[in-house]
Tab-separated table of C-alpha atoms in Angstrom:
chain	number	residue	atom	x	y	z
A	1	MET	CA	-0.023	-0.123	0.036
A	2	GLN	CA	1.474	3.293	-1.101
A	3	SER	CA	1.528	6.263	1.212
A	4	ARG	CA	0.220	9.318	-0.070
A	5	ALA	CA	2.267	12.238	-1.036
A	6	PRO	CA	2.334	15.081	1.529
A	7	LEU	CA	0.594	18.347	0.541
A	8	PHE	CA	2.988	20.603	2.481
A	9	THR	CA	6.546	20.296	1.225
A	10	PRO	CA	9.451	22.400	1.757
A	11	VAL	CA	9.052	23.820	-1.710
A	12	LEU	CA	5.454	24.894	-0.907
A	13	ILE	CA	6.230	26.498	2.303
A	14	VAL	CA	9.243	28.469	0.952
A	15	GLY	CA	7.218	29.489	-2.126
A	16	CYS	CA	4.575	30.800	0.064
A	17	VAL	CA	6.904	32.769	2.272
A	18	ILE	CA	8.414	34.494	-0.766
A	19	ILE	CA	4.917	35.224	-2.243
A	20	ILE	CA	3.635	36.645	1.046
A	21	ILE	CA	6.513	39.169	1.349
A	22	SER	CA	6.685	39.886	-2.484
A	23	PHE	CA	2.855	40.789	-2.480
A	24	ALA	CA	2.815	42.507	0.999
A	25	VAL	CA	5.158	45.024	-0.467
A	26	ARG	CA	3.335	45.108	-3.908
A	27	SER	CA	-0.071	45.609	-2.562
A	28	THR	CA	0.881	48.852	-0.582
A	29	PHE	CA	1.460	51.104	-3.521
A	30	GLY	CA	-2.046	52.289	-3.674
A	31	VAL	CA	-1.486	53.671	0.039
A	32	PHE	CA	1.177	55.852	-1.281
A	33	GLN	CA	-0.917	57.523	-3.868
A	34	ILE	CA	-1.991	60.478	-1.779
A	35	PRO	CA	0.931	61.003	0.311
A	36	ILE	CA	3.290	61.271	-2.676
A	37	ALA	CA	0.996	63.255	-4.824
A	38	GLU	CA	0.633	65.827	-1.815
A	39	GLU	CA	4.242	66.031	-0.998
A	40	PHE	CA	5.092	66.917	-4.628
A	41	GLY	CA	1.875	68.583	-5.743
A	42	TRP	CA	1.366	66.046	-8.642
A	43	ALA	CA	-1.714	65.098	-10.532
A	44	ARG	CA	-3.236	61.780	-9.616
A	45	ALA	CA	-1.995	60.258	-13.071
A	46	GLU	CA	1.501	60.677	-12.338
A	47	PHE	CA	2.152	58.320	-9.485
A	48	SER	CA	-0.708	55.997	-11.074
A	49	MET	CA	1.390	55.839	-14.330
A	50	ALA	CA	4.410	54.439	-12.227
A	51	ILE	CA	2.169	51.773	-10.781
A	52	ALA	CA	0.730	51.110	-14.185
A	53	ILE	CA	4.371	50.611	-15.563
A	54	GLN	CA	4.995	48.567	-12.706
A	55	ASN	CA	2.167	46.224	-13.497
A	56	LEU	CA	3.231	46.125	-17.131
A	57	ALA	CA	6.906	45.408	-16.267
A	58	TRP	CA	5.475	42.440	-14.164
A	59	GLY	CA	3.614	40.958	-17.130
A	60	ILE	CA	6.484	41.471	-19.458
A	61	GLY	CA	9.146	39.968	-16.942
A	62	GLN	CA	6.802	37.032	-16.168
A	63	PRO	CA	7.453	34.887	-19.273
A	64	ILE	CA	11.178	35.952	-19.213
A	65	PHE	CA	11.736	34.959	-15.582
A	66	GLY	CA	9.770	31.530	-16.359
A	67	ALA	CA	12.114	30.956	-19.207
A	68	ILE	CA	15.148	31.776	-17.068
A	69	ALA	CA	13.912	29.624	-14.381
A	70	GLU	CA	13.628	26.645	-16.807
A	71	LYS	CA	16.957	27.275	-18.421
A	72	ILE	CA	19.391	28.115	-15.366
A	73	GLY	CA	17.248	26.991	-12.426
A	74	ASP	CA	14.271	28.466	-10.228
A	75	ARG	CA	16.346	29.616	-7.356
A	76	LYS	CA	18.715	31.555	-9.514
A	77	ALA	CA	15.756	33.256	-11.185
A	78	ILE	CA	14.063	33.970	-7.824
A	79	VAL	CA	17.409	35.620	-6.378
A	80	MET	CA	17.778	37.681	-9.673
A	81	GLY	CA	14.086	38.867	-9.273
A	82	GLY	CA	14.585	39.771	-5.611
A	83	LEU	CA	17.791	41.829	-6.193
A	84	ILE	CA	16.127	43.625	-8.888
A	85	TYR	CA	12.960	44.309	-6.769
A	86	ALA	CA	15.250	45.672	-3.814
A	87	VAL	CA	17.205	47.942	-6.246
A	88	GLY	CA	13.852	49.390	-7.688
A	89	LEU	CA	12.588	50.174	-4.186
A	90	VAL	CA	15.856	51.700	-3.208
A	91	LEU	CA	16.038	53.935	-6.183
A	92	SER	CA	12.165	54.773	-5.847
A	93	ALA	CA	12.818	55.947	-2.239
A	94	TRP	CA	15.146	58.561	-3.559
A	95	SER	CA	12.908	59.666	-6.458
A	96	THR	CA	11.590	63.188	-6.752
A	97	THR	CA	9.893	63.409	-10.156
A	98	PRO	CA	7.250	61.479	-11.811
A	99	LEU	CA	9.652	60.265	-14.624
A	100	GLU	CA	12.088	58.787	-11.920
A	101	HIS	CA	9.358	57.027	-10.186
A	102	GLN	CA	8.049	55.568	-13.637
A	103	LEU	CA	11.474	54.629	-14.715
A	104	TYR	CA	12.257	52.718	-11.499
A	105	ALA	CA	8.785	51.122	-11.531
A	106	TRP	CA	10.383	48.857	-14.375
A	107	PHE	CA	12.852	47.350	-11.803
A	108	VAL	CA	10.061	46.989	-9.251
A	109	GLY	CA	7.870	45.170	-11.804
A	110	PHE	CA	10.383	42.863	-13.039
A	111	GLY	CA	11.428	42.195	-9.544
A	112	VAL	CA	7.711	41.130	-8.740
A	113	ALA	CA	7.901	38.833	-11.860
A	114	GLY	CA	10.990	37.150	-10.427
A	115	THR	CA	9.436	36.581	-6.959
A	116	GLY	CA	5.816	36.352	-7.876
A	117	PHE	CA	3.206	33.869	-9.208
A	118	GLY	CA	4.750	32.870	-12.456
A	119	VAL	CA	8.039	31.290	-11.146
A	120	ILE	CA	6.881	30.216	-7.861
A	121	LEU	CA	3.585	28.436	-9.336
A	122	ALA	CA	5.554	26.639	-11.857
A	123	VAL	CA	8.096	25.426	-9.163
A	124	VAL	CA	5.172	24.399	-6.741
A	125	GLY	CA	3.310	22.585	-9.597
A	126	ARG	CA	6.375	20.586	-10.557
A	127	ALA	CA	7.074	19.730	-7.286
A	128	SER	CA	3.545	18.464	-6.436
A	129	SER	CA	1.962	15.247	-7.028
A	130	ASP	CA	-0.819	14.972	-9.352
A	131	GLU	CA	-3.526	14.582	-6.688
A	132	ASN	CA	-2.073	17.568	-4.639
A	133	ARG	CA	-1.174	19.990	-7.629
A	134	SER	CA	-4.622	21.967	-7.673
A	135	MET	CA	-4.461	22.478	-3.916
A	136	SER	CA	-0.794	23.261	-3.882
A	137	LEU	CA	-1.434	25.974	-6.501
A	138	ALA	CA	-4.278	27.336	-4.585
A	139	ILE	CA	-2.208	27.574	-1.177
A	140	ALA	CA	0.592	29.341	-3.128
A	141	ALA	CA	-1.832	31.806	-4.559
A	142	ALA	CA	-3.637	32.178	-1.248
A	143	ALA	CA	-0.164	33.223	0.043
A	144	GLY	CA	-0.444	36.351	-1.989
A	145	SER	CA	-3.365	37.384	-0.068
A	146	GLY	CA	-1.558	36.743	3.166
A	147	GLY	CA	0.729	39.366	2.051
A	148	GLN	CA	-2.004	41.771	1.076
A	149	ILE	CA	-3.724	41.257	4.578
A	150	PHE	CA	-0.839	42.942	6.375
A	151	GLY	CA	0.994	44.908	3.597
A	152	PRO	CA	-1.191	48.022	3.412
A	153	PRO	CA	-2.081	48.302	7.119
A	154	MET	CA	1.639	48.100	7.847
A	155	ALA	CA	2.604	50.716	5.266
A	156	GLU	CA	-0.268	52.963	6.799
A	157	TRP	CA	1.198	52.293	10.372
A	158	LEU	CA	4.872	53.159	9.183
A	159	LEU	CA	3.762	56.109	7.401
A	160	SER	CA	2.380	57.535	10.740
A	161	MET	CA	5.945	57.321	11.971
A	162	MET	CA	8.251	58.090	8.941
A	163	ASN	CA	8.033	59.334	5.562
A	164	TRP	CA	7.245	57.289	2.554
A	165	SER	CA	10.845	56.968	1.258
A	166	SER	CA	11.832	55.334	4.676
A	167	VAL	CA	9.132	52.833	4.077
A	168	PHE	CA	10.322	52.036	0.797
A	169	MET	CA	13.759	51.257	2.214
A	170	ILE	CA	12.410	49.149	4.964
A	171	PHE	CA	10.424	47.051	2.159
A	172	ALA	CA	13.758	46.772	0.202
A	173	ALA	CA	15.405	44.960	3.229
A	174	ALA	CA	12.419	42.817	3.778
A	175	ILE	CA	12.792	41.501	0.017
A	176	LEU	CA	16.465	40.777	0.409
A	177	ALA	CA	15.883	39.065	3.800
A	178	VAL	CA	13.317	36.585	2.307
A	179	LEU	CA	15.958	35.282	-0.200
A	180	LEU	CA	17.621	33.641	2.876
A	181	THR	CA	14.840	30.902	2.682
A	182	LEU	CA	15.807	29.752	-0.707
A	183	PRO	CA	18.306	26.863	0.357
A	184	MET	CA	15.254	24.975	1.375
A	185	MET	CA	13.776	25.105	-2.084
A	186	ARG	CA	15.147	21.985	-3.896
A	187	VAL	CA	12.781	21.315	-6.765
A	188	PRO	CA	12.456	18.131	-8.762
A	189	THR	CA	11.392	18.355	-12.433
A	190	PRO	CA	8.849	15.713	-12.868
A	191	ALA	CA	7.903	15.466	-16.625
A	192	THR	CA	6.958	12.784	-19.253
A	193	ARG	CA	9.351	11.394	-21.770
A	194	ALA	CA	7.597	13.129	-24.499
A	195	GLU	CA	7.697	16.500	-22.583
A	196	LEU	CA	11.399	16.185	-21.938
A	197	GLU	CA	12.003	15.498	-25.443
A	198	GLU	CA	10.059	18.599	-26.613
A	199	SER	CA	11.923	21.888	-27.083
A	200	MET	CA	10.255	25.232	-25.529
A	201	GLY	CA	9.864	26.450	-29.110
A	202	GLN	CA	7.915	23.441	-30.233
A	203	VAL	CA	5.692	23.619	-27.262
A	204	LEU	CA	5.195	27.392	-27.594
A	205	ILE	CA	4.128	26.931	-31.404
A	206	LYS	CA	1.619	24.178	-30.381
A	207	ALA	CA	0.050	26.425	-27.705
A	208	PHE	CA	0.068	29.480	-29.887
A	209	LYS	CA	-1.738	27.498	-32.778
A	210	ASP	CA	-4.230	26.296	-30.324
A	211	PRO	CA	-7.518	28.551	-29.997
A	212	SER	CA	-7.933	27.516	-26.198
A	213	TYR	CA	-4.595	29.093	-25.395
A	214	THR	CA	-5.807	32.363	-27.151
A	215	LEU	CA	-8.981	32.164	-25.224
A	216	ILE	CA	-7.115	31.903	-21.896
A	217	PHE	CA	-4.679	34.638	-22.667
A	218	ILE	CA	-7.888	36.948	-23.772
A	219	GLY	CA	-9.847	35.941	-20.608
A	220	PHE	CA	-7.163	36.644	-18.201
A	221	PHE	CA	-7.048	40.390	-19.157
A	222	SER	CA	-10.019	41.331	-17.174
A	223	CYS	CA	-8.796	39.872	-13.986
A	224	GLY	CA	-5.623	42.076	-14.233
A	225	TYR	CA	-7.724	45.130	-14.934
A	226	GLN	CA	-10.025	44.723	-11.991
A	227	VAL	CA	-7.490	43.504	-9.302
A	228	ALA	CA	-4.913	46.242	-10.135
A	229	PHE	CA	-7.456	49.121	-10.512
A	230	ILE	CA	-8.882	48.295	-6.855
A	231	THR	CA	-5.359	47.656	-5.396
A	232	ALA	CA	-3.996	50.866	-6.838
A	233	HIS	CA	-7.119	53.122	-6.506
A	234	PHE	CA	-9.517	51.693	-4.035
A	235	PRO	CA	-7.733	53.312	-0.799
A	236	ALA	CA	-7.961	56.743	-2.375
A	237	PHE	CA	-11.460	55.969	-3.704
A	238	VAL	CA	-12.641	55.033	-0.249
A	239	THR	CA	-10.880	57.939	1.428
A	240	GLU	CA	-12.493	60.545	-0.794
A	241	LEU	CA	-15.958	59.048	-1.436
A	242	CYS	CA	-17.035	56.944	1.540
A	243	GLY	CA	-19.619	58.225	4.132
A	244	PRO	CA	-18.416	59.155	7.504
A	245	ILE	CA	-17.333	56.694	9.991
A	246	MET	CA	-19.595	56.917	13.144
A	247	PRO	CA	-17.780	57.916	16.286
A	248	GLY	CA	-18.292	55.129	18.950
A	249	GLY	CA	-19.208	52.531	16.335
A	250	MET	CA	-17.744	49.262	15.688
A	251	LEU	CA	-15.080	50.532	13.317
A	252	ASP	CA	-14.222	53.561	15.520
A	253	ASN	CA	-13.901	51.115	18.505
A	254	MET	CA	-11.475	48.965	16.335
A	255	GLY	CA	-9.131	52.001	15.766
A	256	ILE	CA	-10.647	52.674	12.242
A	257	SER	CA	-11.697	56.146	12.687
A	258	THR	CA	-10.863	57.659	9.197
A	259	ALA	CA	-11.880	56.852	5.827
A	260	SER	CA	-8.144	56.819	4.856
A	261	ALA	CA	-7.666	53.985	7.371
A	262	LEU	CA	-10.774	52.175	6.235
A	263	GLY	CA	-9.419	52.222	2.599
A	264	ALA	CA	-6.151	50.465	3.702
A	265	VAL	CA	-8.154	48.046	5.905
A	266	ALA	CA	-10.433	47.420	2.768
A	267	ILE	CA	-7.502	45.994	0.776
A	268	SER	CA	-6.537	43.591	3.766
A	269	LEU	CA	-10.164	42.482	4.023
A	270	ILE	CA	-9.994	41.578	0.321
A	271	GLY	CA	-6.929	39.683	0.992
A	272	LEU	CA	-8.422	37.916	3.975
A	273	ALA	CA	-11.488	36.765	2.326
A	274	ASN	CA	-9.510	35.902	-0.803
A	275	ILE	CA	-7.587	33.006	1.376
A	276	ALA	CA	-10.722	31.115	1.846
A	277	GLY	CA	-11.880	31.860	-1.828
A	278	THR	CA	-8.696	30.681	-3.409
A	279	LEU	CA	-8.518	27.560	-1.274
A	280	LEU	CA	-12.062	26.791	-2.236
A	281	ALA	CA	-11.182	27.355	-6.012
A	282	GLY	CA	-8.279	24.837	-5.470
A	283	TRP	CA	-10.526	22.258	-3.946
A	284	ALA	CA	-13.216	22.736	-6.637
A	285	GLY	CA	-10.541	22.647	-9.546
A	286	LYS	CA	-9.701	19.256	-8.657
A	287	ARG	CA	-13.357	18.071	-8.829
A	288	TYR	CA	-15.139	20.316	-11.523
A	289	SER	CA	-14.412	21.910	-14.869
A	290	LYS	CA	-11.872	24.832	-14.413
A	291	LYS	CA	-13.224	26.771	-17.459
A	292	TYR	CA	-16.784	26.706	-15.878
A	293	LEU	CA	-15.475	27.775	-12.631
A	294	LEU	CA	-13.528	30.548	-13.993
A	295	ALA	CA	-16.693	31.649	-15.938
A	296	GLY	CA	-18.731	31.810	-12.735
A	297	ILE	CA	-16.035	33.638	-10.925
A	298	TYR	CA	-15.880	36.364	-13.607
A	299	THR	CA	-19.695	36.561	-13.539
A	300	GLY	CA	-19.810	37.000	-9.746
A	301	ARG	CA	-17.140	39.830	-9.999
A	302	THR	CA	-19.198	41.719	-12.561
A	303	ILE	CA	-22.286	41.478	-10.513
A	304	ILE	CA	-20.574	42.674	-7.206
A	305	ALA	CA	-18.846	45.464	-8.785
A	306	ALA	CA	-21.903	46.775	-10.461
A	307	LEU	CA	-24.004	46.586	-7.295
A	308	PHE	CA	-21.299	48.472	-5.321
A	309	ILE	CA	-21.154	51.373	-7.672
A	310	ILE	CA	-24.901	51.691	-8.006
A	311	PHE	CA	-25.581	51.853	-4.306
A	312	PRO	CA	-24.377	54.826	-2.064
A	313	ILE	CA	-20.702	54.203	-0.735
A	314	THR	CA	-20.778	53.720	3.046
A	315	PRO	CA	-18.451	52.190	5.587
A	316	THR	CA	-20.769	48.988	5.576
A	317	THR	CA	-20.939	48.796	1.801
A	318	VAL	CA	-17.204	49.120	1.462
A	319	ILE	CA	-16.772	46.139	3.816
A	320	ILE	CA	-19.507	44.046	2.154
A	321	PHE	CA	-17.854	44.785	-1.197
A	322	SER	CA	-14.197	43.848	0.061
A	323	VAL	CA	-15.439	40.541	1.769
A	324	ALA	CA	-17.359	39.611	-1.408
A	325	MET	CA	-14.809	40.641	-4.037
A	326	GLY	CA	-12.149	39.203	-1.916
A	327	THR	CA	-13.582	35.634	-2.220
A	328	LEU	CA	-13.178	36.059	-6.029
A	329	TRP	CA	-9.959	37.967	-5.945
A	330	LEU	CA	-7.156	35.588	-6.852
A	331	ALA	CA	-9.366	32.444	-7.103
A	332	THR	CA	-8.518	32.725	-10.852
A	333	ILE	CA	-4.777	32.096	-10.360
A	334	PRO	CA	-4.874	28.374	-9.317
A	335	LEU	CA	-7.589	27.616	-11.840
A	336	THR	CA	-5.899	29.353	-14.897
A	337	SER	CA	-2.529	28.006	-13.974
A	338	GLY	CA	-3.918	24.584	-13.296
A	339	LEU	CA	-5.663	24.775	-16.853
A	340	VAL	CA	-2.355	25.663	-18.596
A	341	ALA	CA	-0.437	22.851	-16.813
A	342	HIS	CA	-3.478	20.314	-17.586
A	343	ILE	CA	-3.550	21.326	-21.258
A	344	TYR	CA	0.069	21.909	-22.111
A	345	GLY	CA	1.970	19.835	-19.518
A	346	LEU	CA	4.524	20.829	-16.740
A	347	ARG	CA	7.815	21.131	-18.429
A	348	TYR	CA	7.385	24.564	-19.715
A	349	MET	CA	4.523	25.780	-17.476
A	350	GLY	CA	6.402	28.637	-16.131
A	351	THR	CA	6.916	30.308	-19.819
A	352	LEU	CA	3.511	29.251	-20.944
A	353	TYR	CA	1.706	30.534	-17.789
A	354	GLY	CA	3.989	33.590	-17.825
A	355	ILE	CA	2.854	34.464	-21.508
A	356	VAL	CA	-0.844	34.150	-20.406
A	357	PHE	CA	-0.095	36.305	-17.258
A	358	PHE	CA	1.157	39.082	-19.640
A	359	SER	CA	-2.432	39.503	-20.857
A	360	HIS	CA	-3.420	39.808	-17.006
A	361	GLN	CA	-0.698	42.611	-16.675
A	362	LEU	CA	-1.931	44.416	-19.737
A	363	GLY	CA	-5.332	44.596	-18.033
A	364	SER	CA	-3.519	45.753	-14.881
A	365	PHE	CA	-1.765	48.354	-16.760
A	366	LEU	CA	-4.840	49.770	-18.325
A	367	GLY	CA	-6.765	49.580	-15.130
A	368	VAL	CA	-4.126	51.445	-13.204
A	369	TRP	CA	-3.385	54.128	-15.773
A	370	LEU	CA	-7.048	54.687	-16.769
A	371	GLY	CA	-8.040	55.094	-13.229
A	372	GLY	CA	-5.589	57.952	-12.736
A	373	ARG	CA	-6.277	59.626	-16.111
A	374	MET	CA	-10.053	59.389	-15.651
A	375	TYR	CA	-9.814	60.763	-12.374
A	376	ASP	CA	-7.731	63.755	-13.590
A	377	VAL	CA	-10.273	64.305	-16.268
A	378	TYR	CA	-13.692	63.860	-14.429
A	379	GLY	CA	-12.690	63.924	-10.812
A	380	ASP	CA	-13.957	60.513	-10.176
A	381	TYR	CA	-13.547	56.786	-10.816
A	382	THR	CA	-16.976	56.104	-12.041
A	383	LEU	CA	-16.412	55.420	-15.886
A	384	VAL	CA	-13.195	53.310	-15.213
A	385	TRP	CA	-15.385	51.250	-12.829
A	386	TRP	CA	-18.087	50.483	-15.470
A	387	ILE	CA	-15.413	49.658	-17.963
A	388	GLY	CA	-14.336	46.905	-15.393
A	389	VAL	CA	-17.668	45.584	-15.044
A	390	ALA	CA	-17.928	45.278	-18.930
A	391	VAL	CA	-14.542	43.584	-19.379
A	392	GLY	CA	-15.399	41.081	-16.434
A	393	ALA	CA	-18.680	40.177	-18.074
A	394	PHE	CA	-16.600	39.530	-21.574
A	395	SER	CA	-14.104	37.261	-19.686
A	396	ALA	CA	-17.118	35.031	-18.235
A	397	VAL	CA	-18.255	34.300	-21.881
A	398	VAL	CA	-14.597	33.918	-23.336
A	399	HIS	CA	-13.901	31.019	-21.122
A	400	LEU	CA	-16.787	28.849	-22.175
A	401	PRO	CA	-15.432	27.442	-25.548
A	402	ILE	CA	-11.905	26.464	-24.070
A	403	ARG	CA	-11.177	22.695	-24.769
A	404	GLU	CA	-10.439	21.397	-21.351
A	405	ARG	CA	-8.302	18.427	-22.220
A	406	PRO	CA	-4.501	17.796	-22.691
A	407	LEU	CA	-3.190	19.091	-26.068
A	408	GLY	CA	-3.177	16.269	-28.616
A	409	THR	CA	-5.894	14.227	-26.749
A	410	PRO	CA	-8.899	13.459	-29.173
A	411	ALA	CA	-12.272	14.854	-28.374
A	412	PRO	CA	-14.606	12.084	-26.561
A	413	ALA	CA	-16.927	10.487	-28.910
């Protein structure tokens, strides 16, 4: 009788730690929107462009780091990403012009690519058994929300004691410190003989010719748009538009007495709810069709976002929205990465998922940049919010025709 492979392995644990720290830092940039803009007297679009470029660089860097990991080793790729991430944060800490922030955002974005989902999920996917892979990917994705839970409130707390540039330096030190866990990450490379014999170019050509890969690529766009827009602009959105927090009420008694604090906490609530949502998605992905689960997630996001913007924005609706959207926040990650692994194999999963993730980051770039641009033009975020509702509905439909079986497998009779 064979013993079951363990779910929690050193690879999974270290991967989660790296993602937690990487995403804790990445999720804080929306908190810096107002402090940086007020210090330098910038329009909202200036720092929004830096965040947008960061997301675009993350998308461009994802397949690059995936390919680097598959060529020279996962740990070397992660070290490279961590060093670039820290350099970008240090340079940004000393930046005093919009152009400098936008230039160094490329370093930060590439650093996130080297320490984020693309490389780590590929490592975790290859190191997991078939029975545990869906849940392992979900746990690693949920770790991103673990960072999101404490990242923004930590940034808000640090900002109460020091200026934003000092906070950036602390974040750079944290990124470097987490690299010390890498010696524990020794990764096997399970693959079939056919996968080992195929070159990366052959696999990419097959994927690019497959309509399902195109649909996965297109469908992931709206996830990036919605997630990045909310991460970058929701704290400012809540700060400016939310109704007053009642003195002596539950939030006030918890120390959340300003709309600014509520905005930071809202991002944390999204992350907290997403841990449960992502783990549930991993559990469901092992048992049900991933494409239909993804279509359902995008439908749910569309409805939640539409209802939130229709009704008056109060502390109560902010909390309800954060929890509801949080349950669907990164639930797309284990399902999308799992779908790529299921259809195209594990050997070049990092590169193939990285290319799909580029679509996610194109959406991120547009969501962040458009949010800042529309705010400067119209004075609010209403139009860009409704665009997010529309692209979410589009993604729900796009996932339905995907052929969910290994490439080359004939359709069932």
